[in-house]
Amino acid sequence: MSKVITLLGSTGSIGTQSLDVCRMHGYEVFGLSANSSVDKLLAQIAEFHPKHVAVTDPAAFEKLSAALAGQANAPKLLKGADGLRELATMDGAGTVLNAVVGIAGLDASLAAIESGHDLALANKETLVAGGCYVMPLAARHKAPIVPIDSEHSAIFQCLAGEKSPVRRLIVTCSGGAFRDRSREELAHVTVEQALKHPQWRMGDKITIDSATLVNKGFEVIEAHWLFGVPAERISAVSYTHLRAHETGAYL
C-alpha cells in the first residue's frame, strides 16, 4: 500500500525535496500547506491533487482561493494558523511531514502528535523550543517522531536496531561561509560575507545561524531530545576537522 503524506511547508527547500521523494515512490499527498508562495503551491496542487490545502498568510489565501475558483476537484482550503493545525490533525494521511520554518511549526507538530500521526520532522523549533513537552507527549500518544533533516536523519539511521548504549553522537557541520577562515581572519568578517553561503540559499536568518554555528547549537539540542543523549556527549564537528583527525594532520 502506498504511503499517504500530509506535507506542511511544501514550497520551501525541504518541502520541495520531499515532493521529489513522493514523486519518485508514488506516494499519495493528502494535504499541503504553505505560507505565501501561491504560484509554487498552484503547481503542486496541479500535480499531486491534495484533498486539503492550508495557507497561513491571509493575502495569499485569498489569491489562491481566487485562482482555484470554479475548478473541478479543487482542494478544500484552510486559512491561517488554525487551518495549519486542523490540517495536521486530519485523518487521511498516515504521516505528517513538518517542514514549516520557524516557531509556527511547533503547534502543528503538537497537533499531529495529539492526533496519533507519525511525525516526520524537519522543523527545528519543535524540539529546540518544545522538546521537554513534545517528547513525553509523543510517548503518551505512541506517535513516532522520525527526523528527516540531514544530520539527525543520518544518526537515526545509524542507530536503527542498535541496543547498546550510545557513547557519543557527532553532529557534522560544513562551517558555512567561513569554514576555511582562520581565527584571526574571523575577527574582521562582515555581515555581507556571512550571508554568502558557499552552497545553499536559505534566507538571511538561517544563513547567519550557519556562519556563526548557532545552528549547530540548535542541532545539539535536537539530538539530545531525539536520542536521549546528554548534551555533554554530543559534539558538533566540522567535516574538515574530521578529515584531519582521520589523517593525523592536526597532531
PDB file of C-alpha atoms in Angstrom:
ATOM      1  CA  MET A   1       0.000   0.000   0.000  1.00  0.00           C
ATOM      2  CA  SER A   2       1.330   3.452  -0.926  1.00  0.00           C
ATOM      3  CA  LYS A   3       2.197   5.897   1.822  1.00  0.00           C
ATOM      4  CA  VAL A   4      -0.162   8.828   2.278  1.00  0.00           C
ATOM      5  CA  ILE A   5       1.512  12.071   3.327  1.00  0.00           C
ATOM      6  CA  THR A   6       0.396  15.443   4.604  1.00  0.00           C
ATOM      7  CA  LEU A   7       3.229  17.874   3.880  1.00  0.00           C
ATOM      8  CA  LEU A   8       3.404  21.086   5.905  1.00  0.00           C
ATOM      9  CA  GLY A   9       5.684  23.721   4.371  1.00  0.00           C
ATOM     10  CA  SER A  10       5.576  22.287   0.873  1.00  0.00           C
ATOM     11  CA  THR A  11       7.054  25.245  -1.014  1.00  0.00           C
ATOM     12  CA  GLY A  12      10.319  25.547   0.948  1.00  0.00           C
ATOM     13  CA  SER A  13      13.570  23.738   0.233  1.00  0.00           C
ATOM     14  CA  ILE A  14      12.830  20.657   2.346  1.00  0.00           C
ATOM     15  CA  GLY A  15       9.208  20.662   1.212  1.00  0.00           C
ATOM     16  CA  THR A  16      10.073  20.597  -2.489  1.00  0.00           C
ATOM     17  CA  GLN A  17      12.674  17.875  -1.915  1.00  0.00           C
ATOM     18  CA  SER A  18      10.071  15.864  -0.023  1.00  0.00           C
ATOM     19  CA  LEU A  19       7.744  16.106  -3.007  1.00  0.00           C
ATOM     20  CA  ASP A  20      10.599  14.795  -5.159  1.00  0.00           C
ATOM     21  CA  VAL A  21      10.573  11.692  -2.934  1.00  0.00           C
ATOM     22  CA  CYS A  22       6.779  11.426  -3.171  1.00  0.00           C
ATOM     23  CA  ARG A  23       7.044  11.658  -6.941  1.00  0.00           C
ATOM     24  CA  MET A  24       9.802   9.061  -7.092  1.00  0.00           C
ATOM     25  CA  HIS A  25       7.987   6.499  -4.941  1.00  0.00           C
ATOM     26  CA  GLY A  26       4.416   7.251  -5.954  1.00  0.00           C
ATOM     27  CA  TYR A  27       3.313   8.405  -2.507  1.00  0.00           C
ATOM     28  CA  GLU A  28      -0.127   9.956  -2.252  1.00  0.00           C
ATOM     29  CA  VAL A  29      -0.287  13.535  -0.980  1.00  0.00           C
ATOM     30  CA  PHE A  30      -3.362  14.095   1.182  1.00  0.00           C
ATOM     31  CA  GLY A  31      -2.630  17.683   2.230  1.00  0.00           C
ATOM     32  CA  LEU A  32      -0.251  20.556   1.545  1.00  0.00           C
ATOM     33  CA  SER A  33       0.457  23.805   3.349  1.00  0.00           C
ATOM     34  CA  ALA A  34       2.412  26.966   2.590  1.00  0.00           C
ATOM     35  CA  ASN A  35       2.715  30.479   3.901  1.00  0.00           C
ATOM     36  CA  SER A  36       2.624  32.741   0.848  1.00  0.00           C
ATOM     37  CA  SER A  37       4.159  31.095  -2.259  1.00  0.00           C
ATOM     38  CA  VAL A  38       0.949  30.799  -4.228  1.00  0.00           C
ATOM     39  CA  ASP A  39       2.463  30.109  -7.655  1.00  0.00           C
ATOM     40  CA  LYS A  40       4.517  27.172  -6.358  1.00  0.00           C
ATOM     41  CA  LEU A  41       1.522  25.886  -4.445  1.00  0.00           C
ATOM     42  CA  LEU A  42      -0.700  26.010  -7.525  1.00  0.00           C
ATOM     43  CA  ALA A  43       1.815  23.921  -9.454  1.00  0.00           C
ATOM     44  CA  GLN A  44       1.969  21.394  -6.623  1.00  0.00           C
ATOM     45  CA  ILE A  45      -1.816  21.181  -6.440  1.00  0.00           C
ATOM     46  CA  ALA A  46      -1.999  20.551 -10.181  1.00  0.00           C
ATOM     47  CA  GLU A  47       0.496  17.693  -9.927  1.00  0.00           C
ATOM     48  CA  PHE A  48      -0.348  15.989  -6.638  1.00  0.00           C
ATOM     49  CA  HIS A  49      -4.088  16.705  -6.283  1.00  0.00           C
ATOM     50  CA  PRO A  50      -4.253  17.080  -2.484  1.00  0.00           C
ATOM     51  CA  LYS A  51      -7.664  16.985  -0.846  1.00  0.00           C
ATOM     52  CA  HIS A  52      -6.858  19.838   1.579  1.00  0.00           C
ATOM     53  CA  VAL A  53      -4.521  22.840   1.406  1.00  0.00           C
ATOM     54  CA  ALA A  54      -3.718  25.271   4.228  1.00  0.00           C
ATOM     55  CA  VAL A  55      -2.354  28.777   3.607  1.00  0.00           C
ATOM     56  CA  THR A  56      -1.283  30.810   6.620  1.00  0.00           C
ATOM     57  CA  ASP A  57      -0.839  34.243   5.001  1.00  0.00           C
ATOM     58  CA  PRO A  58      -4.283  35.908   4.610  1.00  0.00           C
ATOM     59  CA  ALA A  59      -3.481  37.687   1.337  1.00  0.00           C
ATOM     60  CA  ALA A  60      -2.027  34.523  -0.162  1.00  0.00           C
ATOM     61  CA  PHE A  61      -5.105  32.585   0.941  1.00  0.00           C
ATOM     62  CA  GLU A  62      -7.355  34.999  -0.952  1.00  0.00           C
ATOM     63  CA  LYS A  63      -5.123  34.834  -4.024  1.00  0.00           C
ATOM     64  CA  LEU A  64      -5.138  31.026  -4.040  1.00  0.00           C
ATOM     65  CA  SER A  65      -8.878  30.911  -3.445  1.00  0.00           C
ATOM     66  CA  ALA A  66      -9.461  33.163  -6.454  1.00  0.00           C
ATOM     67  CA  ALA A  67      -7.110  31.107  -8.633  1.00  0.00           C
ATOM     68  CA  LEU A  68      -8.918  27.851  -7.791  1.00  0.00           C
ATOM     69  CA  ALA A  69     -12.457  29.242  -8.007  1.00  0.00           C
ATOM     70  CA  GLY A  70     -14.631  27.169 -10.302  1.00  0.00           C
ATOM     71  CA  GLN A  71     -12.071  24.410 -10.796  1.00  0.00           C
ATOM     72  CA  ALA A  72     -13.399  20.877 -10.635  1.00  0.00           C
ATOM     73  CA  ASN A  73     -11.918  18.759  -7.836  1.00  0.00           C
ATOM     74  CA  ALA A  74     -10.195  21.757  -6.254  1.00  0.00           C
ATOM     75  CA  PRO A  75      -8.887  21.043  -2.739  1.00  0.00           C
ATOM     76  CA  LYS A  76     -10.657  22.357   0.322  1.00  0.00           C
ATOM     77  CA  LEU A  77      -8.790  25.447   1.543  1.00  0.00           C
ATOM     78  CA  LEU A  78      -7.910  26.096   5.183  1.00  0.00           C
ATOM     79  CA  LYS A  79      -6.824  29.526   6.405  1.00  0.00           C
ATOM     80  CA  GLY A  80      -4.259  30.802   8.890  1.00  0.00           C
ATOM     81  CA  ALA A  81      -2.592  29.148  11.869  1.00  0.00           C
ATOM     82  CA  ASP A  82      -5.859  27.427  12.800  1.00  0.00           C
ATOM     83  CA  GLY A  83      -6.070  25.958   9.319  1.00  0.00           C
ATOM     84  CA  LEU A  84      -2.499  24.659   9.556  1.00  0.00           C
ATOM     85  CA  ARG A  85      -3.261  22.984  12.869  1.00  0.00           C
ATOM     86  CA  GLU A  86      -6.505  21.487  11.519  1.00  0.00           C
ATOM     87  CA  LEU A  87      -4.661  20.047   8.525  1.00  0.00           C
ATOM     88  CA  ALA A  88      -2.092  18.432  10.836  1.00  0.00           C
ATOM     89  CA  THR A  89      -4.865  16.617  12.730  1.00  0.00           C
ATOM     90  CA  MET A  90      -6.845  15.274   9.775  1.00  0.00           C
ATOM     91  CA  ASP A  91      -7.354  11.590   9.192  1.00  0.00           C
ATOM     92  CA  GLY A  92      -6.454  10.523   5.693  1.00  0.00           C
ATOM     93  CA  ALA A  93      -2.670  10.662   5.984  1.00  0.00           C
ATOM     94  CA  GLY A  94      -0.566   8.179   7.886  1.00  0.00           C
ATOM     95  CA  THR A  95       2.380  10.563   8.173  1.00  0.00           C
ATOM     96  CA  VAL A  96       2.528  14.303   8.760  1.00  0.00           C
ATOM     97  CA  LEU A  97       5.786  15.724   7.435  1.00  0.00           C
ATOM     98  CA  ASN A  98       6.510  19.038   9.137  1.00  0.00           C
ATOM     99  CA  ALA A  99       8.855  21.240   7.079  1.00  0.00           C
ATOM    100  CA  VAL A 100       7.385  24.542   8.275  1.00  0.00           C
ATOM    101  CA  VAL A 101      10.057  27.161   9.003  1.00  0.00           C
ATOM    102  CA  GLY A 102      10.174  28.709  12.477  1.00  0.00           C
ATOM    103  CA  ILE A 103       8.170  28.537  15.667  1.00  0.00           C
ATOM    104  CA  ALA A 104       4.905  28.242  13.710  1.00  0.00           C
ATOM    105  CA  GLY A 105       5.838  24.606  13.166  1.00  0.00           C
ATOM    106  CA  LEU A 106       5.689  23.762  16.884  1.00  0.00           C
ATOM    107  CA  ASP A 107       1.903  23.975  17.149  1.00  0.00           C
ATOM    108  CA  ALA A 108       1.492  21.884  14.001  1.00  0.00           C
ATOM    109  CA  SER A 109       3.787  19.197  15.441  1.00  0.00           C
ATOM    110  CA  LEU A 110       1.783  19.107  18.664  1.00  0.00           C
ATOM    111  CA  ALA A 111      -1.445  18.775  16.688  1.00  0.00           C
ATOM    112  CA  ALA A 112      -0.079  15.885  14.639  1.00  0.00           C
ATOM    113  CA  ILE A 113       1.194  14.078  17.732  1.00  0.00           C
ATOM    114  CA  GLU A 114      -2.060  14.541  19.660  1.00  0.00           C
ATOM    115  CA  SER A 115      -3.884  13.053  16.664  1.00  0.00           C
ATOM    116  CA  GLY A 116      -1.691   9.966  16.760  1.00  0.00           C
ATOM    117  CA  HIS A 117       0.010  10.546  13.421  1.00  0.00           C
ATOM    118  CA  ASP A 118       3.548   9.523  12.636  1.00  0.00           C
ATOM    119  CA  LEU A 119       5.568  12.761  12.577  1.00  0.00           C
ATOM    120  CA  ALA A 120       8.372  13.151  10.048  1.00  0.00           C
ATOM    121  CA  LEU A 121      10.180  16.151  11.489  1.00  0.00           C
ATOM    122  CA  ALA A 122      12.239  18.825   9.767  1.00  0.00           C
ATOM    123  CA  ASN A 123      11.045  21.745  11.904  1.00  0.00           C
ATOM    124  CA  LYS A 124      13.872  22.596  14.298  1.00  0.00           C
ATOM    125  CA  GLU A 125      11.826  24.679  16.720  1.00  0.00           C
ATOM    126  CA  THR A 126       9.613  21.721  17.633  1.00  0.00           C
ATOM    127  CA  LEU A 127      12.452  20.301  19.724  1.00  0.00           C
ATOM    128  CA  VAL A 128      14.623  23.363  20.375  1.00  0.00           C
ATOM    129  CA  ALA A 129      11.725  25.272  21.944  1.00  0.00           C
ATOM    130  CA  GLY A 130       9.422  22.439  22.983  1.00  0.00           C
ATOM    131  CA  GLY A 131      11.440  19.252  23.368  1.00  0.00           C
ATOM    132  CA  CYS A 132      10.722  18.842  27.091  1.00  0.00           C
ATOM    133  CA  TYR A 133       6.995  18.770  26.290  1.00  0.00           C
ATOM    134  CA  VAL A 134       6.984  17.245  22.796  1.00  0.00           C
ATOM    135  CA  MET A 135       8.871  14.025  23.547  1.00  0.00           C
ATOM    136  CA  PRO A 136       6.734  12.969  26.568  1.00  0.00           C
ATOM    137  CA  LEU A 137       3.600  13.867  24.591  1.00  0.00           C
ATOM    138  CA  ALA A 138       4.726  11.659  21.693  1.00  0.00           C
ATOM    139  CA  ALA A 139       5.394   8.810  24.127  1.00  0.00           C
ATOM    140  CA  ARG A 140       1.912   9.138  25.661  1.00  0.00           C
ATOM    141  CA  HIS A 141       0.222   9.113  22.260  1.00  0.00           C
ATOM    142  CA  LYS A 142       2.554   6.427  20.869  1.00  0.00           C
ATOM    143  CA  ALA A 143       3.281   8.772  17.965  1.00  0.00           C
ATOM    144  CA  PRO A 144       6.663   8.050  16.349  1.00  0.00           C
ATOM    145  CA  ILE A 145       8.915  11.035  15.581  1.00  0.00           C
ATOM    146  CA  VAL A 146      11.303  10.412  12.694  1.00  0.00           C
ATOM    147  CA  PRO A 147      13.889  13.135  11.937  1.00  0.00           C
ATOM    148  CA  ILE A 148      14.303  13.811   8.222  1.00  0.00           C
ATOM    149  CA  ASP A 149      16.757  16.713   8.253  1.00  0.00           C
ATOM    150  CA  SER A 150      20.203  15.551   7.143  1.00  0.00           C
ATOM    151  CA  GLU A 151      22.310  15.232  10.304  1.00  0.00           C
ATOM    152  CA  HIS A 152      19.644  13.826  12.585  1.00  0.00           C
ATOM    153  CA  SER A 153      18.263  11.536   9.910  1.00  0.00           C
ATOM    154  CA  ALA A 154      21.751  10.086   9.453  1.00  0.00           C
ATOM    155  CA  ILE A 155      22.105   9.483  13.210  1.00  0.00           C
ATOM    156  CA  PHE A 156      18.611   7.954  13.337  1.00  0.00           C
ATOM    157  CA  GLN A 157      19.501   5.521  10.552  1.00  0.00           C
ATOM    158  CA  CYS A 158      22.823   4.599  12.191  1.00  0.00           C
ATOM    159  CA  LEU A 159      21.051   3.784  15.455  1.00  0.00           C
ATOM    160  CA  ALA A 160      18.198   1.781  13.912  1.00  0.00           C
ATOM    161  CA  GLY A 161      18.046  -1.535  15.745  1.00  0.00           C
ATOM    162  CA  GLU A 162      21.049  -0.680  17.947  1.00  0.00           C
ATOM    163  CA  LYS A 163      20.614  -1.903  21.529  1.00  0.00           C
ATOM    164  CA  SER A 164      23.957  -0.860  23.035  1.00  0.00           C
ATOM    165  CA  PRO A 165      24.244   2.431  24.945  1.00  0.00           C
ATOM    166  CA  VAL A 166      25.385   5.375  22.854  1.00  0.00           C
ATOM    167  CA  ARG A 167      28.794   6.655  23.967  1.00  0.00           C
ATOM    168  CA  ARG A 168      28.913   9.756  21.774  1.00  0.00           C
ATOM    169  CA  LEU A 169      26.997  11.487  18.993  1.00  0.00           C
ATOM    170  CA  ILE A 170      28.712  13.661  16.395  1.00  0.00           C
ATOM    171  CA  VAL A 171      26.741  16.310  14.531  1.00  0.00           C
ATOM    172  CA  THR A 172      28.727  17.322  11.471  1.00  0.00           C
ATOM    173  CA  CYS A 173      28.841  20.818  10.033  1.00  0.00           C
ATOM    174  CA  SER A 174      30.228  22.478   6.920  1.00  0.00           C
ATOM    175  CA  GLY A 175      31.186  25.725   8.653  1.00  0.00           C
ATOM    176  CA  GLY A 176      29.073  27.874   6.362  1.00  0.00           C
ATOM    177  CA  ALA A 177      30.635  30.890   4.710  1.00  0.00           C
ATOM    178  CA  PHE A 178      33.694  30.879   6.992  1.00  0.00           C
ATOM    179  CA  ARG A 179      34.701  27.231   7.017  1.00  0.00           C
ATOM    180  CA  ASP A 180      38.181  27.948   5.620  1.00  0.00           C
ATOM    181  CA  ARG A 181      38.903  31.093   7.687  1.00  0.00           C
ATOM    182  CA  SER A 182      41.467  31.235  10.484  1.00  0.00           C
ATOM    183  CA  ARG A 183      40.630  32.608  13.937  1.00  0.00           C
ATOM    184  CA  GLU A 184      42.493  35.783  13.050  1.00  0.00           C
ATOM    185  CA  GLU A 185      40.505  36.264   9.852  1.00  0.00           C
ATOM    186  CA  LEU A 186      37.203  35.737  11.675  1.00  0.00           C
ATOM    187  CA  ALA A 187      37.823  38.908  13.697  1.00  0.00           C
ATOM    188  CA  HIS A 188      37.305  41.025  10.578  1.00  0.00           C
ATOM    189  CA  VAL A 189      34.383  39.378   8.743  1.00  0.00           C
ATOM    190  CA  THR A 190      31.306  41.356   7.743  1.00  0.00           C
ATOM    191  CA  VAL A 191      27.590  40.622   7.696  1.00  0.00           C
ATOM    192  CA  GLU A 192      27.649  40.683   3.897  1.00  0.00           C
ATOM    193  CA  GLN A 193      30.323  37.984   3.880  1.00  0.00           C
ATOM    194  CA  ALA A 194      28.370  35.908   6.401  1.00  0.00           C
ATOM    195  CA  LEU A 195      25.351  35.973   4.086  1.00  0.00           C
ATOM    196  CA  LYS A 196      27.294  34.388   1.224  1.00  0.00           C
ATOM    197  CA  HIS A 197      26.866  30.711   1.991  1.00  0.00           C
ATOM    198  CA  PRO A 198      29.043  28.674  -0.405  1.00  0.00           C
ATOM    199  CA  GLN A 199      26.334  26.118  -1.206  1.00  0.00           C
ATOM    200  CA  TRP A 200      22.799  26.955  -0.075  1.00  0.00           C
ATOM    201  CA  ARG A 201      20.288  29.787  -0.337  1.00  0.00           C
ATOM    202  CA  MET A 202      18.383  29.576   2.950  1.00  0.00           C
ATOM    203  CA  GLY A 203      17.235  33.077   3.862  1.00  0.00           C
ATOM    204  CA  ASP A 204      19.131  35.600   5.968  1.00  0.00           C
ATOM    205  CA  LYS A 205      18.491  34.228   9.465  1.00  0.00           C
ATOM    206  CA  ILE A 206      19.363  30.607   8.723  1.00  0.00           C
ATOM    207  CA  THR A 207      22.425  31.680   6.703  1.00  0.00           C
ATOM    208  CA  ILE A 208      23.730  33.788   9.605  1.00  0.00           C
ATOM    209  CA  ASP A 209      22.997  30.955  12.037  1.00  0.00           C
ATOM    210  CA  SER A 210      25.069  28.711   9.793  1.00  0.00           C
ATOM    211  CA  ALA A 211      28.004  31.134   9.572  1.00  0.00           C
ATOM    212  CA  THR A 212      28.083  31.666  13.353  1.00  0.00           C
ATOM    213  CA  LEU A 213      27.467  27.959  14.116  1.00  0.00           C
ATOM    214  CA  VAL A 214      24.436  28.911  16.221  1.00  0.00           C
ATOM    215  CA  ASN A 215      22.548  26.411  14.061  1.00  0.00           C
ATOM    216  CA  LYS A 216      24.817  23.625  15.354  1.00  0.00           C
ATOM    217  CA  GLY A 217      23.911  24.577  18.909  1.00  0.00           C
ATOM    218  CA  PHE A 218      20.266  24.111  17.966  1.00  0.00           C
ATOM    219  CA  GLU A 219      21.063  20.741  16.427  1.00  0.00           C
ATOM    220  CA  VAL A 220      22.805  19.582  19.603  1.00  0.00           C
ATOM    221  CA  ILE A 221      19.574  20.402  21.473  1.00  0.00           C
ATOM    222  CA  GLU A 222      17.562  18.481  18.871  1.00  0.00           C
ATOM    223  CA  ALA A 223      19.850  15.460  19.130  1.00  0.00           C
ATOM    224  CA  HIS A 224      19.559  15.486  22.922  1.00  0.00           C
ATOM    225  CA  TRP A 225      15.761  15.234  22.788  1.00  0.00           C
ATOM    226  CA  LEU A 226      15.558  12.847  19.847  1.00  0.00           C
ATOM    227  CA  PHE A 227      18.073  10.291  21.074  1.00  0.00           C
ATOM    228  CA  GLY A 228      18.076  10.792  24.853  1.00  0.00           C
ATOM    229  CA  VAL A 229      21.798  11.543  24.987  1.00  0.00           C
ATOM    230  CA  PRO A 230      23.117  14.210  27.410  1.00  0.00           C
ATOM    231  CA  ALA A 231      24.449  17.345  25.721  1.00  0.00           C
ATOM    232  CA  GLU A 232      27.963  16.767  27.067  1.00  0.00           C
ATOM    233  CA  ARG A 233      28.157  13.608  24.956  1.00  0.00           C
ATOM    234  CA  ILE A 234      27.108  15.352  21.736  1.00  0.00           C
ATOM    235  CA  SER A 235      29.779  17.093  19.650  1.00  0.00           C
ATOM    236  CA  ALA A 236      29.472  19.465  16.706  1.00  0.00           C
ATOM    237  CA  VAL A 237      32.465  18.820  14.473  1.00  0.00           C
ATOM    238  CA  SER A 238      33.321  20.226  11.065  1.00  0.00           C
ATOM    239  CA  TYR A 239      33.985  17.917   8.140  1.00  0.00           C
ATOM    240  CA  THR A 240      37.440  19.488   7.766  1.00  0.00           C
ATOM    241  CA  HIS A 241      38.229  18.583  11.395  1.00  0.00           C
ATOM    242  CA  LEU A 242      37.040  15.013  10.888  1.00  0.00           C
ATOM    243  CA  ARG A 243      39.289  14.594   7.857  1.00  0.00           C
ATOM    244  CA  ALA A 244      42.239  15.971   9.797  1.00  0.00           C
ATOM    245  CA  HIS A 245      41.518  13.519  12.602  1.00  0.00           C
ATOM    246  CA  GLU A 246      41.427  10.615  10.160  1.00  0.00           C
ATOM    247  CA  THR A 247      44.763  11.520   8.583  1.00  0.00           C
ATOM    248  CA  GLY A 248      46.503  12.733  11.743  1.00  0.00           C
ATOM    249  CA  ALA A 249      47.182  16.047  10.011  1.00  0.00           C
ATOM    250  CA  TYR A 250      46.313  18.118  13.073  1.00  0.00           C
ATOM    251  CA  LEU A 251      48.526  16.195  15.511  1.00  0.00           C
TER     252      LEU A 251
END
